[in-house]
mmCIF file of C-alpha atoms in Angstrom:
data_model
loop_
_atom_site.group_PDB
_atom_site.id
_atom_site.type_symbol
_atom_site.label_atom_id
_atom_site.label_comp_id
_atom_site.label_asym_id
_atom_site.label_seq_id
_atom_site.Cartn_x
_atom_site.Cartn_y
_atom_site.Cartn_z
ATOM 1 C CA MET L 1 24.283 -34.066 14.535
ATOM 2 C CA ALA L 2 24.978 -35.566 17.954
ATOM 3 C CA LYS L 3 24.698 -32.134 19.576
ATOM 4 C CA GLN L 4 21.339 -31.499 17.935
ATOM 5 C CA PHE L 5 20.130 -34.940 19.076
ATOM 6 C CA PHE L 6 21.039 -34.302 22.730
ATOM 7 C CA ASN L 7 19.497 -30.822 22.613
ATOM 8 C CA ARG L 8 16.252 -32.362 21.404
ATOM 9 C CA ALA L 9 16.479 -35.099 24.024
ATOM 10 C CA LYS L 10 16.592 -32.479 26.781
ATOM 11 C CA ARG L 11 13.253 -31.018 25.724
ATOM 12 C CA THR L 12 10.561 -31.528 28.346
ATOM 13 C CA ASN L 13 6.919 -32.340 27.816
ATOM 14 C CA THR L 14 6.134 -28.717 28.625
ATOM 15 C CA ASP L 15 8.371 -27.532 25.782
ATOM 16 C CA ILE L 16 6.729 -29.907 23.339
ATOM 17 C CA ALA L 17 3.239 -28.887 24.483
ATOM 18 C CA PHE L 18 4.160 -25.224 24.073
ATOM 19 C CA ASP L 19 5.432 -25.858 20.533
ATOM 20 C CA VAL L 20 2.263 -27.704 19.590
ATOM 21 C CA LEU L 21 0.099 -24.928 21.037
ATOM 22 C CA PHE L 22 2.148 -22.205 19.335
ATOM 23 C CA VAL L 23 2.025 -23.908 15.927
ATOM 24 C CA SER L 24 -1.704 -24.581 16.274
ATOM 25 C CA LEU L 25 -2.470 -20.956 17.137
ATOM 26 C CA SER L 26 -0.257 -19.772 14.255
ATOM 27 C CA VAL L 27 -2.132 -21.974 11.800
ATOM 28 C CA ILE L 28 -5.486 -20.718 13.098
ATOM 29 C CA VAL L 29 -4.412 -17.081 12.781
ATOM 30 C CA LEU L 30 -3.080 -17.762 9.280
ATOM 31 C CA LEU L 31 -6.386 -19.296 8.201
ATOM 32 C CA ILE L 32 -8.380 -16.426 9.710
ATOM 33 C CA THR L 33 -6.171 -13.962 7.853
ATOM 34 C CA LEU L 34 -6.112 -15.685 4.465
ATOM 35 C CA TYR L 35 -9.636 -17.059 4.225
ATOM 36 C CA PRO L 36 -11.406 -13.734 3.542
ATOM 37 C CA MET L 37 -9.160 -13.130 0.519
ATOM 38 C CA TYR L 38 -9.592 -16.737 -0.595
ATOM 39 C CA PHE L 39 -13.370 -16.404 -0.278
ATOM 40 C CA ILE L 40 -13.349 -13.254 -2.400
ATOM 41 C CA ILE L 41 -11.406 -15.105 -5.106
ATOM 42 C CA ILE L 42 -13.728 -18.110 -5.271
ATOM 43 C CA ALA L 43 -16.830 -15.907 -4.934
ATOM 44 C CA SER L 44 -15.748 -13.735 -7.858
ATOM 45 C CA PHE L 45 -15.663 -16.840 -10.118
ATOM 46 C CA SER L 46 -18.888 -18.378 -8.784
ATOM 47 C CA LYS L 47 -22.480 -17.786 -9.752
ATOM 48 C CA PRO L 48 -23.790 -14.903 -7.605
ATOM 49 C CA GLU L 49 -26.896 -16.856 -6.592
ATOM 50 C CA ASP L 50 -24.684 -19.561 -5.074
ATOM 51 C CA VAL L 51 -22.754 -16.927 -3.156
ATOM 52 C CA MET L 52 -25.912 -15.278 -1.842
ATOM 53 C CA LEU L 53 -27.353 -18.640 -0.763
ATOM 54 C CA GLY L 54 -24.173 -19.507 1.164
ATOM 55 C CA ARG L 55 -23.128 -22.400 -1.047
ATOM 56 C CA VAL L 56 -19.618 -21.041 -1.654
ATOM 57 C CA TRP L 57 -17.301 -22.031 1.170
ATOM 58 C CA VAL L 58 -14.322 -24.045 0.003
ATOM 59 C CA TRP L 59 -14.398 -24.123 -3.779
ATOM 60 C CA ILE L 60 -15.909 -22.390 -6.794
ATOM 61 C CA LYS L 61 -19.562 -23.164 -7.536
ATOM 62 C CA ASN L 62 -20.710 -22.949 -11.181
ATOM 63 C CA PHE L 63 -17.691 -21.178 -12.645
ATOM 64 C CA THR L 64 -18.469 -17.884 -14.392
ATOM 65 C CA LEU L 65 -16.671 -14.750 -15.570
ATOM 66 C CA ASP L 66 -19.777 -12.556 -15.739
ATOM 67 C CA GLY L 67 -18.555 -10.266 -12.956
ATOM 68 C CA TYR L 68 -15.230 -9.621 -14.661
ATOM 69 C CA ARG L 69 -16.914 -9.078 -18.032
ATOM 70 C CA ALA L 70 -19.225 -6.499 -16.495
ATOM 71 C CA VAL L 71 -16.262 -4.718 -14.900
ATOM 72 C CA PHE L 72 -13.915 -4.678 -17.877
ATOM 73 C CA ASP L 73 -16.634 -3.804 -20.365
ATOM 74 C CA ASP L 74 -16.789 -0.414 -18.664
ATOM 75 C CA VAL L 75 -14.322 1.928 -20.366
ATOM 76 C CA ARG L 76 -13.950 3.886 -17.117
ATOM 77 C CA VAL L 77 -12.101 0.958 -15.545
ATOM 78 C CA TRP L 78 -9.372 1.013 -18.190
ATOM 79 C CA ARG L 79 -9.075 4.778 -17.910
ATOM 80 C CA GLY L 80 -8.891 4.495 -14.132
ATOM 81 C CA TYR L 81 -6.161 1.853 -14.439
ATOM 82 C CA LYS L 82 -4.134 4.133 -16.686
ATOM 83 C CA ASN L 83 -4.494 7.067 -14.302
ATOM 84 C CA THR L 84 -3.699 5.029 -11.196
ATOM 85 C CA ILE L 85 -0.629 3.416 -12.750
ATOM 86 C CA PHE L 86 0.659 6.864 -13.686
ATOM 87 C CA TYR L 87 -0.122 8.368 -10.260
ATOM 88 C CA THR L 88 1.466 5.397 -8.473
ATOM 89 C CA THR L 89 4.617 5.351 -10.600
ATOM 90 C CA ALA L 90 5.199 9.088 -10.834
ATOM 91 C CA GLY L 91 4.005 9.759 -7.286
ATOM 92 C CA THR L 92 6.222 7.104 -5.710
ATOM 93 C CA ALA L 93 9.266 8.343 -7.648
ATOM 94 C CA PHE L 94 8.555 11.965 -6.684
ATOM 95 C CA SER L 95 7.972 11.021 -3.040
ATOM 96 C CA LEU L 96 11.243 9.106 -2.867
ATOM 97 C CA PHE L 97 12.992 12.040 -4.535
ATOM 98 C CA GLY L 98 11.729 14.293 -1.756
ATOM 99 C CA THR L 99 12.004 11.911 1.195
ATOM 100 C CA LEU L 100 15.465 10.390 0.758
ATOM 101 C CA PRO L 101 17.547 13.603 0.492
ATOM 102 C CA ALA L 102 15.565 15.242 3.312
ATOM 103 C CA ALA L 103 15.967 12.214 5.587
ATOM 104 C CA TYR L 104 19.678 11.953 4.871
ATOM 105 C CA SER L 105 20.198 15.663 5.555
ATOM 106 C CA LEU L 106 18.326 15.451 8.849
ATOM 107 C CA SER L 107 20.419 12.445 9.856
ATOM 108 C CA ARG L 108 23.649 14.449 9.683
ATOM 109 C CA LYS L 109 24.670 15.802 13.077
ATOM 110 C CA GLU L 110 26.487 18.725 11.486
ATOM 111 C CA LEU L 111 23.307 20.116 9.891
ATOM 112 C CA PRO L 112 22.545 23.442 11.648
ATOM 113 C CA GLY L 113 19.108 23.525 13.308
ATOM 114 C CA ARG L 114 18.209 19.968 12.356
ATOM 115 C CA ASN L 115 16.267 19.428 15.599
ATOM 116 C CA ALA L 116 14.187 22.550 14.992
ATOM 117 C CA ILE L 117 13.513 21.490 11.398
ATOM 118 C CA MET L 118 12.479 18.031 12.564
ATOM 119 C CA PHE L 119 10.212 19.598 15.181
ATOM 120 C CA PHE L 120 8.307 21.569 12.533
ATOM 121 C CA PHE L 121 8.067 18.462 10.366
ATOM 122 C CA THR L 122 6.620 16.521 13.301
ATOM 123 C CA ILE L 123 3.965 19.167 13.999
ATOM 124 C CA THR L 124 2.394 18.438 10.614
ATOM 125 C CA MET L 125 1.737 14.856 11.728
ATOM 126 C CA PHE L 126 -0.707 16.075 14.387
ATOM 127 C CA PHE L 127 -2.097 19.348 13.011
ATOM 128 C CA SER L 128 -3.251 20.464 9.585
ATOM 129 C CA GLY L 129 -4.918 23.511 8.121
ATOM 130 C CA GLY L 130 -8.182 21.652 7.567
ATOM 131 C CA LEU L 131 -10.048 20.567 4.459
ATOM 132 C CA VAL L 132 -11.436 23.953 3.390
ATOM 133 C CA PRO L 133 -8.166 25.925 3.761
ATOM 134 C CA THR L 134 -6.321 23.156 1.935
ATOM 135 C CA PHE L 135 -8.880 23.238 -0.875
ATOM 136 C CA LEU L 136 -8.461 27.021 -1.187
ATOM 137 C CA VAL L 137 -4.678 26.690 -1.343
ATOM 138 C CA ILE L 138 -4.894 23.987 -4.010
ATOM 139 C CA LYS L 139 -7.270 26.181 -5.978
ATOM 140 C CA ASP L 140 -5.086 29.303 -5.683
ATOM 141 C CA ILE L 141 -1.969 27.519 -6.937
ATOM 142 C CA GLY L 142 -3.889 26.189 -9.941
ATOM 143 C CA MET L 143 -3.829 22.451 -9.202
ATOM 144 C CA LEU L 144 -7.563 21.764 -9.269
ATOM 145 C CA ASP L 145 -8.474 19.312 -12.019
ATOM 146 C CA THR L 146 -4.856 18.530 -12.843
ATOM 147 C CA ILE L 147 -2.812 15.354 -12.527
ATOM 148 C CA TRP L 148 -0.411 17.143 -10.176
ATOM 149 C CA VAL L 149 -2.960 17.453 -7.390
ATOM 150 C CA PHE L 150 -2.579 13.701 -6.834
ATOM 151 C CA ILE L 151 1.222 13.858 -6.638
ATOM 152 C CA ILE L 152 2.759 17.106 -5.397
ATOM 153 C CA PRO L 153 0.817 18.409 -2.337
ATOM 154 C CA TRP L 154 1.196 15.194 -0.291
ATOM 155 C CA ALA L 155 4.464 13.936 -1.738
ATOM 156 C CA VAL L 156 6.409 13.582 1.532
ATOM 157 C CA SER L 157 5.083 11.592 4.473
ATOM 158 C CA VAL L 158 6.648 12.677 7.766
ATOM 159 C CA TYR L 159 6.229 9.153 9.112
ATOM 160 C CA ASN L 160 8.281 7.746 6.231
ATOM 161 C CA LEU L 161 10.746 10.602 6.645
ATOM 162 C CA ILE L 162 11.348 9.696 10.296
ATOM 163 C CA ILE L 163 11.813 5.992 9.483
ATOM 164 C CA THR L 164 14.282 6.814 6.706
ATOM 165 C CA ARG L 165 16.203 9.279 8.869
ATOM 166 C CA THR L 166 16.495 6.636 11.587
ATOM 167 C CA PHE L 167 17.805 4.163 9.030
ATOM 168 C CA PHE L 168 20.505 6.590 7.885
ATOM 169 C CA ASN L 169 21.419 7.304 11.516
ATOM 170 C CA THR L 170 21.857 3.663 12.429
ATOM 171 C CA SER L 171 23.064 2.069 9.193
ATOM 172 C CA ILE L 172 25.406 4.600 7.588
ATOM 173 C CA PRO L 173 28.367 5.012 10.007
ATOM 174 C CA ASP L 174 30.079 8.386 10.373
ATOM 175 C CA GLU L 175 33.432 6.687 9.803
ATOM 176 C CA LEU L 176 32.354 5.855 6.270
ATOM 177 C CA LEU L 177 31.727 9.521 5.531
ATOM 178 C CA ASP L 178 35.021 10.515 7.135
ATOM 179 C CA ALA L 179 36.881 8.025 4.958
ATOM 180 C CA ALA L 180 35.074 9.315 1.870
ATOM 181 C CA LYS L 181 35.986 12.911 2.746
ATOM 182 C CA ILE L 182 39.674 11.975 2.872
ATOM 183 C CA ASP L 183 39.337 10.797 -0.735
ATOM 184 C CA GLY L 184 37.743 14.138 -1.681
ATOM 185 C CA CYS L 185 34.120 12.948 -1.668
ATOM 186 C CA GLY L 186 31.524 15.621 -0.861
ATOM 187 C CA TYR L 187 28.145 15.209 0.777
ATOM 188 C CA THR L 188 26.216 14.983 -2.499
ATOM 189 C CA HIS L 189 28.572 12.452 -4.048
ATOM 190 C CA PHE L 190 28.601 10.414 -0.838
ATOM 191 C CA PHE L 191 24.795 10.387 -0.716
ATOM 192 C CA LEU L 192 24.383 9.342 -4.359
ATOM 193 C CA SER L 193 27.290 6.920 -4.664
ATOM 194 C CA ILE L 194 27.528 5.340 -1.205
ATOM 195 C CA ALA L 195 24.495 6.035 1.015
ATOM 196 C CA LEU L 196 21.792 5.203 -1.532
ATOM 197 C CA PRO L 197 23.318 1.895 -2.731
ATOM 198 C CA LEU L 198 23.544 0.821 0.923
ATOM 199 C CA SER L 199 19.912 1.770 1.554
ATOM 200 C CA LYS L 200 18.066 -0.605 -0.762
ATOM 201 C CA ALA L 201 16.102 -2.085 2.155
ATOM 202 C CA ILE L 202 14.595 1.173 3.377
ATOM 203 C CA ILE L 203 14.025 2.437 -0.162
ATOM 204 C CA ALA L 204 12.011 -0.713 -0.892
ATOM 205 C CA VAL L 205 9.985 -0.330 2.313
ATOM 206 C CA ILE L 206 8.999 3.299 2.006
ATOM 207 C CA GLY L 207 8.595 2.893 -1.745
ATOM 208 C CA LEU L 208 5.997 0.215 -1.048
ATOM 209 C CA TYR L 209 4.309 2.440 1.542
ATOM 210 C CA TYR L 210 4.059 5.286 -0.939
ATOM 211 C CA ALA L 211 2.943 3.027 -3.803
ATOM 212 C CA VAL L 212 0.131 1.470 -1.750
ATOM 213 C CA GLY L 213 -1.002 4.931 -0.673
ATOM 214 C CA TYR L 214 -1.139 6.230 -4.237
ATOM 215 C CA TRP L 215 -2.799 3.053 -5.511
ATOM 216 C CA ASN L 216 -5.589 3.195 -2.908
ATOM 217 C CA GLU L 217 -6.180 6.924 -3.203
ATOM 218 C CA TYR L 218 -9.730 8.036 -3.927
ATOM 219 C CA PHE L 219 -10.553 10.832 -1.455
ATOM 220 C CA ARG L 220 -8.516 13.486 -3.274
ATOM 221 C CA ALA L 221 -10.381 12.663 -6.463
ATOM 222 C CA LEU L 222 -13.661 13.398 -4.658
ATOM 223 C CA ILE L 223 -12.440 16.790 -3.470
ATOM 224 C CA TYR L 224 -9.968 18.111 -6.021
ATOM 225 C CA ALA L 225 -10.846 16.494 -9.369
ATOM 226 C CA ARG L 226 -14.107 17.190 -11.164
ATOM 227 C CA ASP L 227 -12.772 16.073 -14.532
ATOM 228 C CA GLN L 228 -13.762 12.409 -14.807
ATOM 229 C CA SER L 229 -10.864 11.710 -17.164
ATOM 230 C CA LEU L 230 -8.459 12.254 -14.240
ATOM 231 C CA VAL L 231 -10.037 10.101 -11.546
ATOM 232 C CA PRO L 232 -8.050 7.062 -10.293
ATOM 233 C CA LEU L 233 -9.164 3.450 -10.327
ATOM 234 C CA GLN L 234 -10.475 3.369 -6.757
ATOM 235 C CA GLN L 235 -12.837 6.263 -7.445
ATOM 236 C CA VAL L 236 -14.039 4.592 -10.646
ATOM 237 C CA LEU L 237 -14.756 1.337 -8.815
ATOM 238 C CA ARG L 238 -16.565 3.219 -6.070
ATOM 239 C CA SER L 239 -18.762 4.926 -8.657
ATOM 240 C CA ILE L 240 -19.564 1.627 -10.388
ATOM 241 C CA LEU L 241 -20.594 0.006 -7.108
ATOM 242 C CA ILE L 242 -22.782 2.952 -6.115
ATOM 243 C CA GLU L 243 -24.454 2.963 -9.528
ATOM 244 C CA ALA L 244 -25.108 -0.776 -9.294
ATOM 245 C CA GLN L 245 -26.655 -0.438 -5.834
ATOM 246 C CA GLU L 246 -28.809 2.518 -6.882
ATOM 247 C CA SER L 247 -29.977 0.570 -9.918
ATOM 248 C CA VAL L 248 -31.124 -2.250 -7.656
ATOM 249 C CA GLN L 249 -32.799 -0.010 -5.093
ATOM 250 C CA GLY L 250 -34.448 2.334 -7.575
ATOM 251 C CA SER L 251 -36.186 -0.164 -9.812
ATOM 252 C CA SER L 252 -38.470 -3.115 -9.211
ATOM 253 C CA HIS L 253 -38.070 -4.302 -12.809
ATOM 254 C CA ASN L 254 -35.676 -7.254 -13.073
ATOM 255 C CA PHE L 255 -34.755 -6.674 -9.445
ATOM 256 C CA LEU L 256 -33.242 -10.122 -8.924
ATOM 257 C CA GLU L 257 -31.175 -9.947 -12.109
ATOM 258 C CA LYS L 258 -29.725 -6.566 -11.181
ATOM 259 C CA LYS L 259 -29.068 -7.718 -7.611
ATOM 260 C CA LEU L 260 -27.157 -10.755 -8.847
ATOM 261 C CA LYS L 261 -25.131 -8.637 -11.266
ATOM 262 C CA SER L 262 -24.268 -6.191 -8.484
ATOM 263 C CA GLU L 263 -23.209 -9.054 -6.203
ATOM 264 C CA SER L 264 -21.039 -10.582 -8.931
ATOM 265 C CA MET L 265 -19.365 -7.261 -9.730
ATOM 266 C CA LYS L 266 -18.579 -6.567 -6.072
ATOM 267 C CA TYR L 267 -16.104 -9.403 -5.665
ATOM 268 C CA ALA L 268 -14.583 -8.883 -9.089
ATOM 269 C CA LEU L 269 -14.008 -5.210 -8.284
ATOM 270 C CA ILE L 270 -12.199 -6.097 -5.054
ATOM 271 C CA LEU L 271 -9.762 -8.337 -6.900
ATOM 272 C CA VAL L 272 -9.314 -5.900 -9.776
ATOM 273 C CA SER L 273 -8.303 -3.174 -7.331
ATOM 274 C CA THR L 274 -6.020 -5.196 -5.039
ATOM 275 C CA VAL L 275 -4.226 -7.907 -7.039
ATOM 276 C CA PRO L 276 -1.940 -5.624 -9.110
ATOM 277 C CA ILE L 277 -0.411 -3.879 -6.083
ATOM 278 C CA MET L 278 -0.153 -7.183 -4.190
ATOM 279 C CA MET L 279 1.959 -8.597 -7.032
ATOM 280 C CA VAL L 280 4.659 -6.034 -6.279
ATOM 281 C CA TYR L 281 5.346 -7.347 -2.769
ATOM 282 C CA PRO L 282 7.168 -10.611 -3.679
ATOM 283 C CA PHE L 283 9.828 -8.625 -5.539
ATOM 284 C CA ILE L 284 10.753 -6.557 -2.482
ATOM 285 C CA GLN L 285 10.005 -9.072 0.269
ATOM 286 C CA LYS L 286 13.705 -9.735 0.927
ATOM 287 C CA TYR L 287 14.196 -6.042 1.772
ATOM 288 C CA PHE L 288 10.946 -5.479 3.612
ATOM 289 C CA THR L 289 11.601 -7.129 6.990
ATOM 290 C CA GLN L 290 15.137 -5.764 7.197
ATOM 291 C CA GLY L 291 14.045 -2.217 6.387
ATOM 292 C CA VAL L 292 11.126 -2.181 8.814
ATOM 293 C CA MET L 293 13.154 -3.590 11.714
ATOM 294 C CA ILE L 294 16.058 -1.190 11.247
ATOM 295 C CA GLY L 295 13.813 1.799 10.706
ATOM 296 C CA SER L 296 11.580 1.234 13.712
ATOM 297 C CA ILE L 297 13.258 -0.661 16.543
ATOM 298 C CA LYS L 298 16.582 1.152 16.501
ATOM 299 C CA GLY L 299 14.822 4.537 16.442
#
């Protein structure tokens, strides 16, 4: 206690001023970051006319659930939720299944030609075949209008692969493998029984990256899925918004009523599409910072 007291006593006015300035700027940045989401929340529960007139700033005005009723009364939303949950769950699992073994293999110095393999992986980060050739390939292998077109073709992200390989390089010491070999442990057993249990941080990080990517996916549905029963939630919400806007622009009858309904649905749709995936983060927060720092700085 005495040591802490004297350390504080040595602080100059400049140090105190810097702390005050730093905390003030941090609070301002925090408010700038959080307020848009907070505004969306209170706007989604407020009367749309109050939102349009700028009356909603700090708290809900004239509480209403009309926007949410309009969204959830549409059967396409529930179908989109079901599809997106399946694509996110199955896609994340499949992506981890492809990324983790590949990253571990590329982290082993004894793998023949690992630098050449990594070079060809890296090329795909900067060059692709293009939209039309990719569409033709997807069509030729029979994945158009199937659930697998959302999962298999883009299962492994090279960016996530590099982060995971760096983690294995820096966090799984060679001495641990040597000791396991003495006990008769092979590469596969070492990877499954030792490397993976020690890699919870990076698994949580790249798992979140993959899950967010699958959850927010809509472009592939536009290109590769014509069957409306397969489209994900984001594509459904996009269609609902476009239909609402076209309804307002294309008709002068009950224009104000349709405009207010469209405005109310807009904020409800934002929350419907973002809250579920945001709820996952608190469960992996303790791994997130550790995994990101190890996977990026030490690379």
